[in-house]
Coordinates of C-alpha atoms and ligand atoms in Angstrom, one line a residue:
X1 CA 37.2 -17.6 -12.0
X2 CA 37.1 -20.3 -14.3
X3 CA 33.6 -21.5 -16.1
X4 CA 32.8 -24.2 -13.9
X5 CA 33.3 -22.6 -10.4
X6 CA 31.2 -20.0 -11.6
X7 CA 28.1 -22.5 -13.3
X8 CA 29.0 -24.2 -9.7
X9 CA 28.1 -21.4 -7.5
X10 CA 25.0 -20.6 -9.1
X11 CA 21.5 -21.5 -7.4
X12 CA 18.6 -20.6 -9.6
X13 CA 15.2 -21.1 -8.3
X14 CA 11.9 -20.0 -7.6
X15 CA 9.5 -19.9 -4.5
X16 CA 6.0 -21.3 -5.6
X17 CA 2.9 -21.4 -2.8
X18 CA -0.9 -20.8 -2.8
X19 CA -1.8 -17.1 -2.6
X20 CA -1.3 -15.8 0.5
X21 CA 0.7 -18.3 1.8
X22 CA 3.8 -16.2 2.1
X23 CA 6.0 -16.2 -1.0
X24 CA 6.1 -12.5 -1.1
X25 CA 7.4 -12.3 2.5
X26 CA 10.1 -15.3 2.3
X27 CA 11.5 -13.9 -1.1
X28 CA 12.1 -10.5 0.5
X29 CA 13.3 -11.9 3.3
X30 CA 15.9 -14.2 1.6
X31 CA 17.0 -10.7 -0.1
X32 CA 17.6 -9.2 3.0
X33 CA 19.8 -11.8 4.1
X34 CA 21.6 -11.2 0.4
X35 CA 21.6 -7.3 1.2
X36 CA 20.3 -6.8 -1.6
X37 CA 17.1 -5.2 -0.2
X38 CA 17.6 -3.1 3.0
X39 CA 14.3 -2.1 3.7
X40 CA 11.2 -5.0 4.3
X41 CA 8.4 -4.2 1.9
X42 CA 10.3 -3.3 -0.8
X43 CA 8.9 -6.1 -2.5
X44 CA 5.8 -5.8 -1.1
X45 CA 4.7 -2.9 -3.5
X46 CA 5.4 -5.0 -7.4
X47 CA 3.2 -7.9 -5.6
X48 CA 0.4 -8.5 -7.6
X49 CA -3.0 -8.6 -5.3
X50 CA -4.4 -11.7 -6.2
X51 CA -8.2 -10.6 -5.3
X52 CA -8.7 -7.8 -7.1
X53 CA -10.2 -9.6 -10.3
X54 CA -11.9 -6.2 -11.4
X55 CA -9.1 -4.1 -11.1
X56 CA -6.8 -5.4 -13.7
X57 CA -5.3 -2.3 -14.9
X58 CA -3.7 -2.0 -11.8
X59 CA -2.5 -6.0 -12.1
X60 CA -1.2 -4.8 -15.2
X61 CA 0.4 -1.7 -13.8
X62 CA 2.2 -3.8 -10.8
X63 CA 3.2 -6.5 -13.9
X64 CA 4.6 -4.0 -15.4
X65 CA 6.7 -2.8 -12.5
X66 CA 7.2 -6.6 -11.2
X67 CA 9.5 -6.6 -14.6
X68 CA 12.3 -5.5 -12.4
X69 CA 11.9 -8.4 -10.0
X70 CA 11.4 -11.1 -12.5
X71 CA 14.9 -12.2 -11.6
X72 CA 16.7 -11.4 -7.7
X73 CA 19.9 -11.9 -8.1
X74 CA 22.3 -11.4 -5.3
X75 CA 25.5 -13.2 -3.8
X76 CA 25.7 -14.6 -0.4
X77 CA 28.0 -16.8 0.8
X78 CA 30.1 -17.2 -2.0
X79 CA 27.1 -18.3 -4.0
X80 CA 25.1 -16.0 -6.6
X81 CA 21.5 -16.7 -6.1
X82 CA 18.7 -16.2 -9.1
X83 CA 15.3 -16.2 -7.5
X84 CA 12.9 -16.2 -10.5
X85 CA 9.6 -14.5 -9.4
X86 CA 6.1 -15.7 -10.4
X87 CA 2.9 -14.1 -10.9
X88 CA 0.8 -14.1 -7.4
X89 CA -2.6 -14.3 -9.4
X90 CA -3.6 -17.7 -10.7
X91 CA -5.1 -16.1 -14.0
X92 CA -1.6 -16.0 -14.9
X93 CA -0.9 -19.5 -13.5
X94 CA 0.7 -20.5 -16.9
X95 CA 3.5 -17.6 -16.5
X96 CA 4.2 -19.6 -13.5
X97 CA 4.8 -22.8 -15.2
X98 CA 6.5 -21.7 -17.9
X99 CA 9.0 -19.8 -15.1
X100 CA 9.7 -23.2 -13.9
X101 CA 10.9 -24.5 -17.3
X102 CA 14.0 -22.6 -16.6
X103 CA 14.9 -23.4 -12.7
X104 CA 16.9 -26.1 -11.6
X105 CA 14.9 -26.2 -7.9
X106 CA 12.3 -24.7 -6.0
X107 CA 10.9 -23.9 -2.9
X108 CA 7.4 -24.4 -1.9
X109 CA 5.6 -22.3 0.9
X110 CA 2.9 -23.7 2.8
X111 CA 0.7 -22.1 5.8
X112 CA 0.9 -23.9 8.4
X113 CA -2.7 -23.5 9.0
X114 CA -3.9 -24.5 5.3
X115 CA -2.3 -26.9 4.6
X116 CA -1.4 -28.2 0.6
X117 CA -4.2 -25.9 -1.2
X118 CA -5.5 -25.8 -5.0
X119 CA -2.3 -24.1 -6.6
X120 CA -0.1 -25.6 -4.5
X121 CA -1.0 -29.0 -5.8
X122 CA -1.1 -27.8 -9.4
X123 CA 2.3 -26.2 -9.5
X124 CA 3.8 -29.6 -7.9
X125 CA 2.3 -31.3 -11.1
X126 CA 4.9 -29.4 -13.1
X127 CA 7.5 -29.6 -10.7
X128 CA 7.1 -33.5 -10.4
X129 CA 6.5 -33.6 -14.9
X130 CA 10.4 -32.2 -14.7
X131 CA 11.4 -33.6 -11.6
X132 CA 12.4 -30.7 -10.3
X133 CA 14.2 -30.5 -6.4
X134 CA 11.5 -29.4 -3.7
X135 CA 12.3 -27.6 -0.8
X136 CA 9.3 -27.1 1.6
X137 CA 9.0 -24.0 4.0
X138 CA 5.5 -24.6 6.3
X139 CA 5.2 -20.9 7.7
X140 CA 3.2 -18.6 10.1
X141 CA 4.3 -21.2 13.1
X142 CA 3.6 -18.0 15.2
X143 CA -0.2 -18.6 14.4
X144 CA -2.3 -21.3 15.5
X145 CA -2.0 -24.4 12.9
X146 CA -2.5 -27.7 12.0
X147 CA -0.7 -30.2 13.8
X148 CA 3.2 -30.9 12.2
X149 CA 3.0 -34.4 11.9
X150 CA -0.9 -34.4 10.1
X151 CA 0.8 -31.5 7.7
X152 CA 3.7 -33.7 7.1
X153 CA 1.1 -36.3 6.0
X154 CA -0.5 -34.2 3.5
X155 CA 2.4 -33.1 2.0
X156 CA 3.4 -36.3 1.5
X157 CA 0.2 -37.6 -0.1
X158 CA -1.7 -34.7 -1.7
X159 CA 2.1 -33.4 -3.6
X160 CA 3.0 -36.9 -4.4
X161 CA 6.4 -36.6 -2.8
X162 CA 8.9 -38.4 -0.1
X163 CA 9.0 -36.4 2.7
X164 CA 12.0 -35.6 5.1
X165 CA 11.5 -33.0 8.0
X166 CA 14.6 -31.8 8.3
X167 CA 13.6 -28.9 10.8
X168 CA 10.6 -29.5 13.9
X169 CA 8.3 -27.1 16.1
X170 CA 8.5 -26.9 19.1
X171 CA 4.6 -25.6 19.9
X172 CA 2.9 -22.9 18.1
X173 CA 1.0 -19.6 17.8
X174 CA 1.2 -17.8 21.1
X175 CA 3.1 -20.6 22.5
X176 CA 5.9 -21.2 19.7
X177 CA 9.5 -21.2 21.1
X178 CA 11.2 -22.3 18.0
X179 CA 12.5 -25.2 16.3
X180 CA 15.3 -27.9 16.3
X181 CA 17.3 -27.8 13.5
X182 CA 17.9 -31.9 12.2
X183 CA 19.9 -30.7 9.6
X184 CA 22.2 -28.5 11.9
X185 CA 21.9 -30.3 14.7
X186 CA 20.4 -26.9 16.7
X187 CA 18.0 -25.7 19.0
X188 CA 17.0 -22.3 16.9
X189 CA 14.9 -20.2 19.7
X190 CA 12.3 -17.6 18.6
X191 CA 10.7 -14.7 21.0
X192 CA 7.9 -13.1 19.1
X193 CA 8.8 -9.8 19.9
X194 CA 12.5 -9.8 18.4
X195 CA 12.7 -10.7 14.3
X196 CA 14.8 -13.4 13.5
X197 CA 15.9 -16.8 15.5
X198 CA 17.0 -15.3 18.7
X199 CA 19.4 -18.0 19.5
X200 CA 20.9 -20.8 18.0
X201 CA 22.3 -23.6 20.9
X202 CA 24.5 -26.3 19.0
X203 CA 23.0 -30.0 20.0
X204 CA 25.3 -32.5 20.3
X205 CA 23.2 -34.9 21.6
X206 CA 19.5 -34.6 21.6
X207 CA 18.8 -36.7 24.2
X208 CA 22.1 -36.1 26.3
X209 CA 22.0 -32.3 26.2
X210 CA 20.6 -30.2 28.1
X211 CA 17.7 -28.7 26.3
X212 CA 15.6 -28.5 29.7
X213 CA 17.2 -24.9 30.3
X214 CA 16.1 -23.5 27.2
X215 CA 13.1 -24.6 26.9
X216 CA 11.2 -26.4 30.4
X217 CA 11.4 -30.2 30.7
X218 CA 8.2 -30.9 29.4
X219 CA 8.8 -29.4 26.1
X220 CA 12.3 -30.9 25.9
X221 CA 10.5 -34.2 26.8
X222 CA 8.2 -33.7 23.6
X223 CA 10.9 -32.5 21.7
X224 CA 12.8 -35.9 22.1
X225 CA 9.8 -38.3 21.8
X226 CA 9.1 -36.8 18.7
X227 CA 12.5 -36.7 17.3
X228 CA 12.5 -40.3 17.8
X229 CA 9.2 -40.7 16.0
X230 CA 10.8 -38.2 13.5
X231 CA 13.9 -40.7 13.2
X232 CA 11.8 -44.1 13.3
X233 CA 9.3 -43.0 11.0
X234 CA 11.7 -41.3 8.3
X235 CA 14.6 -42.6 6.3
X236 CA 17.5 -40.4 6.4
X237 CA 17.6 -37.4 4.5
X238 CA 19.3 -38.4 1.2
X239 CA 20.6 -35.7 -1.1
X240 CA 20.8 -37.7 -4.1
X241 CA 16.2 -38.8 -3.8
X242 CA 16.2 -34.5 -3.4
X243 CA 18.1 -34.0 -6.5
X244 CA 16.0 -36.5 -8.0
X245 CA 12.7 -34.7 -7.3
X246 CA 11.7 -37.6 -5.0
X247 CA 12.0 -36.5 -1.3
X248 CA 11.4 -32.8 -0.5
X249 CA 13.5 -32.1 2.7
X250 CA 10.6 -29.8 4.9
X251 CA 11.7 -26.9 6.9
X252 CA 9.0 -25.0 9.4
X253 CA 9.3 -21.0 10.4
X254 CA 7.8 -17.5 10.2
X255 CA 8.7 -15.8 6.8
X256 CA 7.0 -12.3 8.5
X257 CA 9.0 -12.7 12.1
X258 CA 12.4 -13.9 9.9
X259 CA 12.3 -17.1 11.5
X260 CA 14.0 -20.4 9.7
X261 CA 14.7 -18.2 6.5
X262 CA 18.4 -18.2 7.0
X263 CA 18.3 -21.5 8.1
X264 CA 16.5 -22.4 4.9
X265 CA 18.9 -20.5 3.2
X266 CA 21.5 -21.5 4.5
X267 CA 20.5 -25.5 4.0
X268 CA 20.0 -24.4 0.6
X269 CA 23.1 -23.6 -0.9
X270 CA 24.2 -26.5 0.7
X271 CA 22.1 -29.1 -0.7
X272 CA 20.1 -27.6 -4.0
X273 CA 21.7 -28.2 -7.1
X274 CA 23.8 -25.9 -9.3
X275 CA 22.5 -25.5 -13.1
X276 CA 21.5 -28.8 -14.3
X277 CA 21.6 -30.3 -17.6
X278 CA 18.1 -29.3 -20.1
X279 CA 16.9 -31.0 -22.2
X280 CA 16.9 -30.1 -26.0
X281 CA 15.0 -32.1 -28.8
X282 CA 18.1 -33.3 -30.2
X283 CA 20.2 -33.9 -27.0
X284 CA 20.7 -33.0 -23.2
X285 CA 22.5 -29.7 -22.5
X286 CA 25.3 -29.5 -20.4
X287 CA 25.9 -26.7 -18.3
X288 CA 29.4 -27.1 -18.2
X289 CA 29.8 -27.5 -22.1
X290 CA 31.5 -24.4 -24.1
X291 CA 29.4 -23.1 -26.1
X292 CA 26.6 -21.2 -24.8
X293 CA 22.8 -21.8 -25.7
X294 CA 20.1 -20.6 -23.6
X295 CA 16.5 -19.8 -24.4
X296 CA 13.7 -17.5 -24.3
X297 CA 11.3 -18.7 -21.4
X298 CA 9.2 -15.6 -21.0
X299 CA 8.7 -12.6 -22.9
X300 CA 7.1 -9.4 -20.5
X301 CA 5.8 -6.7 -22.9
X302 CA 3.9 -3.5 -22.5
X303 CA 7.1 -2.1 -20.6
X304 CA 6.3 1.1 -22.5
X305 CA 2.9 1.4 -24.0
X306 CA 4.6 4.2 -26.5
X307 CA 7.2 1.2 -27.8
X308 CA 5.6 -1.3 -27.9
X309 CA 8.9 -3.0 -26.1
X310 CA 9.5 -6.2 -24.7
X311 CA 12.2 -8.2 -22.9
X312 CA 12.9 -11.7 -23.2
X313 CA 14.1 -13.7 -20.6
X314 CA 16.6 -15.7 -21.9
X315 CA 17.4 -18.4 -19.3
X316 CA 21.6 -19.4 -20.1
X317 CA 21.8 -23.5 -20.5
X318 CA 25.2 -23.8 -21.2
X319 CA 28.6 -21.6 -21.2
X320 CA 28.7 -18.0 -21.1
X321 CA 27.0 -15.0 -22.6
X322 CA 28.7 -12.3 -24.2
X323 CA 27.4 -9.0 -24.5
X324 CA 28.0 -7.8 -28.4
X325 CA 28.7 -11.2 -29.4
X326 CA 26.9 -12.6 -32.7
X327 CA 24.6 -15.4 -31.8
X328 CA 22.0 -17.4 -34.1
X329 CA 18.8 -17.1 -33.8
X330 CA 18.3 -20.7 -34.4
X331 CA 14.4 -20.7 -35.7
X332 CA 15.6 -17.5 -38.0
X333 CA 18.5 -19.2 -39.0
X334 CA 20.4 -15.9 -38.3
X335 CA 22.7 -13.9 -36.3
X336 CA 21.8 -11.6 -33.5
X337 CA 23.9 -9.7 -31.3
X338 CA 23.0 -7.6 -28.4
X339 CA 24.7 -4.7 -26.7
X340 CA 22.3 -3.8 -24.0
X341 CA 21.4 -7.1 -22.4
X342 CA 20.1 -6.6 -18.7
X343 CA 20.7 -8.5 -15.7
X344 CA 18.5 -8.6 -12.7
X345 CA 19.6 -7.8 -9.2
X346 CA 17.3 -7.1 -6.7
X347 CA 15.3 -4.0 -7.5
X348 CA 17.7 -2.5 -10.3
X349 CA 18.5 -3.7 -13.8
X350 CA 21.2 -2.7 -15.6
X351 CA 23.6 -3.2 -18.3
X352 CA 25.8 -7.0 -18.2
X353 CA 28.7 -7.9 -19.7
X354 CA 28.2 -11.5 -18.9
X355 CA 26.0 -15.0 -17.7
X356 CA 26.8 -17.6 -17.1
X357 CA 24.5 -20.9 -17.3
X358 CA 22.1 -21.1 -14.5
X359 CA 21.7 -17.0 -15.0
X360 CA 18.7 -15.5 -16.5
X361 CA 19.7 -12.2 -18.8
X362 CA 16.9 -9.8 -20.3
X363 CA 17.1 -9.2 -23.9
X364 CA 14.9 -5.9 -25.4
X365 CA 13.0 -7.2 -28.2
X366 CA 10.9 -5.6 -31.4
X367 CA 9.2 -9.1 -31.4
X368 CA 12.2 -11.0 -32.9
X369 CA 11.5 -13.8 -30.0
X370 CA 8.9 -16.4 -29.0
X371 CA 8.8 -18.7 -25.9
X372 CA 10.9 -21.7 -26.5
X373 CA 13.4 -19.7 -29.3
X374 CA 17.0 -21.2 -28.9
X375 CA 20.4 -19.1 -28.9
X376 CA 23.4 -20.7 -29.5
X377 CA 26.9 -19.9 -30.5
X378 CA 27.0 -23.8 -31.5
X379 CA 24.8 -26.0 -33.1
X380 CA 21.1 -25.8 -34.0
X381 CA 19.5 -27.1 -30.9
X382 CA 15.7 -27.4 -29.7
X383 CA 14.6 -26.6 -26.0
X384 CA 11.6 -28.6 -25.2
X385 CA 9.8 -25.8 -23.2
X386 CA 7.2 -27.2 -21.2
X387 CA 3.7 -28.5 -23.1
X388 CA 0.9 -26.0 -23.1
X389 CA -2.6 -27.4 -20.9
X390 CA -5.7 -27.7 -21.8
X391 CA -7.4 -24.4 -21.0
X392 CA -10.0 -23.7 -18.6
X393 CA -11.8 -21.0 -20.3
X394 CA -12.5 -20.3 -24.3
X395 CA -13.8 -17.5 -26.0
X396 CA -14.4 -16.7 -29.7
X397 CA -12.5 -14.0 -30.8
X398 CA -14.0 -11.9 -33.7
X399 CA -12.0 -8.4 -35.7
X400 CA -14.8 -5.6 -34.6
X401 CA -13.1 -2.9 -37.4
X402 CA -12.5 -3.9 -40.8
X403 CA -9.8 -1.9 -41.6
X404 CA -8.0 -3.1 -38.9
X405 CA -7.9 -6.8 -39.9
X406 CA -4.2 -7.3 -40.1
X407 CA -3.5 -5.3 -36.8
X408 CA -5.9 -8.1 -35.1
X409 CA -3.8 -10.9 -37.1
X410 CA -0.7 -9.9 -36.1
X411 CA -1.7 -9.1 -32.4
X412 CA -3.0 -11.6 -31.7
X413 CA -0.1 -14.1 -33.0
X414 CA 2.5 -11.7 -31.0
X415 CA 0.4 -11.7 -28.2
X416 CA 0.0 -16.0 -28.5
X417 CA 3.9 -16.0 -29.0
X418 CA 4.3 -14.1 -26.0
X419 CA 2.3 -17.1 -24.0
X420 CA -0.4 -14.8 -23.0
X421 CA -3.0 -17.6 -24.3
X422 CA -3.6 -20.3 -26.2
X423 CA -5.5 -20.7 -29.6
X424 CA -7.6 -22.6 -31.4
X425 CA -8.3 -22.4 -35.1
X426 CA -11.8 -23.8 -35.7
X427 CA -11.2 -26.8 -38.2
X428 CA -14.6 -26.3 -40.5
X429 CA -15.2 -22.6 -40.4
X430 CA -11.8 -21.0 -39.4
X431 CA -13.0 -19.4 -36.2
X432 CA -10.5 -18.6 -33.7
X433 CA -11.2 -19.4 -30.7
X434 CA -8.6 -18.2 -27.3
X435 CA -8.1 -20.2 -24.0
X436 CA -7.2 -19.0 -21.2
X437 CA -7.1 -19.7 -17.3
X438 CA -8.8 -17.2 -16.1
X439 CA -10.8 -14.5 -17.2
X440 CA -8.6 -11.8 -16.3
X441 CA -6.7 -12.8 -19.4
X442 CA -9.1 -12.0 -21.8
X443 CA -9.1 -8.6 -20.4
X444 CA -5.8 -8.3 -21.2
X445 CA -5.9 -9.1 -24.4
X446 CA -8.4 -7.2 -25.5
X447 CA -6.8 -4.2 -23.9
X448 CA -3.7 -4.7 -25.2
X449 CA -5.0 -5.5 -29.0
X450 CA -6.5 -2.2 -28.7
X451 CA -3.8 0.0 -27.2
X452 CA -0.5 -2.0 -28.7
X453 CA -2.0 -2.8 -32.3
X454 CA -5.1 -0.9 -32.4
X455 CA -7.1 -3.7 -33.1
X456 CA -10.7 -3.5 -32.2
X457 CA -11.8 -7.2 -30.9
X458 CA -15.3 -8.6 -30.2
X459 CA -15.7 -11.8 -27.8
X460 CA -18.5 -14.1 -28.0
X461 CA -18.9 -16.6 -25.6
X462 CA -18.2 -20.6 -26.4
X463 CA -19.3 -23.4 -24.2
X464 CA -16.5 -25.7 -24.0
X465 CA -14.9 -28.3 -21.2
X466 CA -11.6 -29.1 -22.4
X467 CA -9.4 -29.1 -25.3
X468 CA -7.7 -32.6 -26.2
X469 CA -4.6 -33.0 -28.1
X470 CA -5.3 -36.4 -29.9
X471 CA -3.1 -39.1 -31.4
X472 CA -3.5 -42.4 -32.5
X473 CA -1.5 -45.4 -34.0
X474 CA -4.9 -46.3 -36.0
X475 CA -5.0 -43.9 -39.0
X476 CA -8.5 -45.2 -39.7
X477 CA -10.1 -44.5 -36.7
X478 CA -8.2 -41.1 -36.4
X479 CA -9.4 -40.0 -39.9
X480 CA -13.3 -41.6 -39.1
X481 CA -13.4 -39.4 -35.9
X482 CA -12.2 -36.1 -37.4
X483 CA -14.8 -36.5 -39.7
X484 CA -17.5 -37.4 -37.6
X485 CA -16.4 -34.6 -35.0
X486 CA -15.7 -32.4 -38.0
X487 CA -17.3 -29.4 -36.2
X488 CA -15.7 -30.0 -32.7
X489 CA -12.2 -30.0 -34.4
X490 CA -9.5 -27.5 -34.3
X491 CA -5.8 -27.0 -34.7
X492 CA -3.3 -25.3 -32.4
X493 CA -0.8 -22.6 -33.0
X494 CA 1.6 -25.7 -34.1
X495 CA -1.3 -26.8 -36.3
X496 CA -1.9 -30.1 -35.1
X497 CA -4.9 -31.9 -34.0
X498 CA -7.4 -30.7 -30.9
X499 CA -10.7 -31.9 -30.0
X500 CA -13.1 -29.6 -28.0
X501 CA -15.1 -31.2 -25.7
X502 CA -18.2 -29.5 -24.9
X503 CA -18.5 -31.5 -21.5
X504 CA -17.3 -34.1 -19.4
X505 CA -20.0 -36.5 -20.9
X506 CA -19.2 -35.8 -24.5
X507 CA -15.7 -36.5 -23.5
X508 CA -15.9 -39.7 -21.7
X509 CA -18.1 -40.9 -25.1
X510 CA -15.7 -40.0 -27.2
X511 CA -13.1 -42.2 -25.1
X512 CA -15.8 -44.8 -25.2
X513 CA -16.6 -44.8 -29.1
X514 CA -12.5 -44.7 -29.9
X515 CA -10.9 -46.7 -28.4
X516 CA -7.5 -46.2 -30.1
X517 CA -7.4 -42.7 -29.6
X518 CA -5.9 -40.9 -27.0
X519 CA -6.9 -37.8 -25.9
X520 CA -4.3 -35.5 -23.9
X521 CA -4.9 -32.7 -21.7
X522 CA -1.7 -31.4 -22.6
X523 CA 0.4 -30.3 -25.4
X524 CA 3.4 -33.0 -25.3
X525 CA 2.9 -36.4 -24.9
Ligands
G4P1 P1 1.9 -14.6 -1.1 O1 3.0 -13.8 -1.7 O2 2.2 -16.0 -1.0 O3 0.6 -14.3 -1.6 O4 1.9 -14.1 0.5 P2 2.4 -12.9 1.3 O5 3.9 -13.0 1.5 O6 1.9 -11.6 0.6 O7 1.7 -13.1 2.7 C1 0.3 -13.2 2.8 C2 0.0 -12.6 4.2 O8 0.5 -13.5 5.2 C3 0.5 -11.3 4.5 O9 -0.4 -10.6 5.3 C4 1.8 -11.6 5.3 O10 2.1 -10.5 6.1 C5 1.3 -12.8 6.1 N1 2.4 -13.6 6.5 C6 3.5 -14.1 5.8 N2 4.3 -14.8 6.5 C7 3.8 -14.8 7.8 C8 4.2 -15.4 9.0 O11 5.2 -16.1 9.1 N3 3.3 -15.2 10.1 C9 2.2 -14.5 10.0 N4 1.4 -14.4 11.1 N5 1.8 -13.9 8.8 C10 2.6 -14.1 7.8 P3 -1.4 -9.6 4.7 O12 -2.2 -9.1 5.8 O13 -2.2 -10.2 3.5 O14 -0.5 -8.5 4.0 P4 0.2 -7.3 4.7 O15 -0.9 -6.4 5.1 O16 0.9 -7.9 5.9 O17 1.1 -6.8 3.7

């Protein structure tokens, strides 16, 4: 098959949602449909449990496990679909965003009953930054819910999107019968006690047809008055808005009951895009160019505790990927070659030969990689990555054994280059400071500084609001407020400038006292 009909089959995405909303059950149901699972709940047991805050040994454990479903790939209908698996718990939300750095679309679950929630909203914020394509799954139509056209609402104004149903309900909960299919043009019928739509009735004309049989007249009545509402009150879907990130086509089903999946599916390969181009410092990546380039996105470690190993996920941007071919390392400035790359299908990893762009190929690492490092068997290119955000929570960290200084050094700066956290160098006394989102991360780090690097760390506590990248055109002012905020500055990992707010009020002050600086809640601006 030639390169471009293989970059053209490929559909590499990943399912995002609130906790709980149903991610879990869709992704394993979308396998099924790719046989590449046989049994439901096999990906039930690498899920991590989003409550159990205290029990993050056993997050770790399941993380650790989770490495083999990173990355689903399987084949279906002449396509090969990547599914790109994120974290469950939002202490990890920035493993998330990073995830999405290296998809070309995703799908967003909502519960029917909840509506857009917390992460939901936050994870559109860095779909909507890259204008990444949105597919929308509301589920658990077999429970009691919200009204459709009130959710449609919300969607529409709390993700900041154009909206298009392109499936409706017909009722819910107890009384759900199914839905009509706008982009098939069906009548998809669900009985609760049978998985899966139970019957699919082609629909030539909605209001010619008779639907009455299947469903009653008064339902068939709804049905049609709301289609027409549907119709009056939404533009036609339009493929090219979705590929823009503008209009998120919205689908409604039961992930648990297998209803609407392969409908969604099947719209999917359709209408989502194959790889698209990335962005690099220097230029945009093409897909279908020859030479390859691709680049680390995520780094999982702690595979073996004994190692010290790590993968990297090395997302391919352009051409193909050879196994034992020399590639530079473009930040070393050497080559690299690699004869046990890994690719991901379904529940099994093993040995690949080659990717092409859009796939996602594991790469075992001493330590060799950080996020954002480029491969290329062309020219020295830059992959943007995605900016790191302020962090919610910062701690001091302090080395609690002398004679283990240099372990905490380097532990810390594999364990930052891994994206576990963020830090902060204290401008005036050289503290270092870590932020995280959530305090599960902390946890982790001191566990694995201990058990990886044998480095003994001590926390202390550090009242802050935000971190503020800062910039300004007026090198005055800039160089007056550094030195009058001498003990509130810091530098990042990249060295450059950070204010840390100690509150909202000190913040806004700031803003107040200077004027011509600009202070950024994220990394890239
Ligand atoms: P997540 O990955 O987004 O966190 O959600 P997950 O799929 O784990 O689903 C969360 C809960 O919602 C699960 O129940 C799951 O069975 C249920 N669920 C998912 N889809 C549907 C649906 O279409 N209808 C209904 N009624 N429930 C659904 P749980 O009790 O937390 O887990 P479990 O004991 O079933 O494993």
């Amino acid at each position: 098959m030639s390169l471009k009909k293989e970059i053209q089959k490929r559909r590499t995405f990943a399912i995002i949602s609130h906790p709980d909303a149903g991610k879990t059950t869709l992704t394993e149901k979308l396998l099924l449909f790719g046989g590449a699972i046989h049994i439901a709940g096999a990906v039930k047991s690498n899920k991590i449990k989003k409550t159990a805050t205290s029990d993050w040994m056993e997050i770790e454990k399941q993380r650790g496990i989770s490495v083999a479903t990173s990355v689903m790939g399987f084949e279906y209908h002449d396509h090969k679909i990547n599914i790109l698996d994120t974290p469950g718990h939002q202490d990890f939300a920035e493993d998330t965003y990073r995830t999405l750095t290296a998809v070309d679309s995703v799908i967003v679950v909502v519960d029917v009953a909840k509506g857009v929630e917390v992460q939901t909203r936050k994870l559109m914020d860095v779909c909507r930054m890259r204008n990444t394509p949105v597919m929308i799954f509301v589920n658990k139509l077999d429970r009691e819910g919200r009204d459709p056209f009130d959710i449609l609402d919300e969607l529409e104004k709390e993700l900041e999107i154009k909206i298009r149903p392109l499936s409706w309900p017909i009722e819910m909960g107890e009384r759900f019968k199914g839905v009509y299919n706008l982009y098939k043009k069906s009548l998809d019928l669900f009985q609760p006690s049978k998985q899966t739509v139970t019957k699919s009735i082609a629909v030539k004309d909605i209001n010619k047809d008779d639907l009455e049989k299947h469903i009653g007249n008064k339902l068939a009545e709804t049905l049609r008055e709301e289609v027409e509402l549907i119709t009056g009150v939404y533009p036609d879907f339009d493929r090219e808005e979705y590929l823009a990130g503008k209009l998120a086509p919205v689908f409604f089903g039961s992930a648990l009951n297998n209803f609407g999946v392969k409908e969604l599916l099947d719209c999917f390969i359709d209408i989502a895009p194959s790889p698209r181009p990335i962005k690099a410092e220097e230029r945009k990546v093409d897909p279908y160019e020859d030479a390859f380039t691709g680049f680390v996105f995520k780094i999982h470690a702690n595979m073996d505790p004994n190692h010290r190993s790590r993968i990297a996920f090395v997302r391919v941007c352009s051409g193909k990927f050879e196994r034992n071919v020399n590639y530079k390392h473009v930040r070393f400035d050497r080559m690299m070659r690699f004869s046990s790359p890994t690719a991901f299908m379904a529940q099994k990893k093993e040995i690949l030969d080659e990717a092409f762009a859009g796939d996602i190929v594991g790469l075992p690492d001493t330590g060799n990689f950080k996020i954002g490092d480029t491969l290329t068997s062309g020219e020295d290119l830059h992959f943007k990555g995605l900016p790191s955000f302020s962090p919610e929570m910062f701690k001091y960290i302090e080395n609690a054994d002398p004679m283990k200084s240099k372990q905490l050094q380097k532990g810390i700066e594999q364990l930052m280059d891994e994206g576990v956290a963020q830090l902060f160098t204290h401008q005036f006394n050289g503290r270092k400071i870590i932020g995280t989102v959530g305090q599960l991360q902390f946890e982790v780090i001191e566990y694995r500084l201990l058990n990886e690097y044998g480095a003994k760390s001590r926390w202390e506590p550090i009242n802050l609001y935000k971190a503020c990248w800062i910039e300004s055109e007026n090198a005055e002012e800039l160089a007056d407020f550094k030195k009058r905020k001498y003990q509130y500055m810091a530098h990042d990992k990249q060295g450059r400038d950070v204010f840390l707010a100690e509150s909202n009020y000190m913040l806004m002050m700031a803003q107040q006292d200077f004027k011509n600086i600009t202070f950024h809640f994220t990394s890239e601006f």
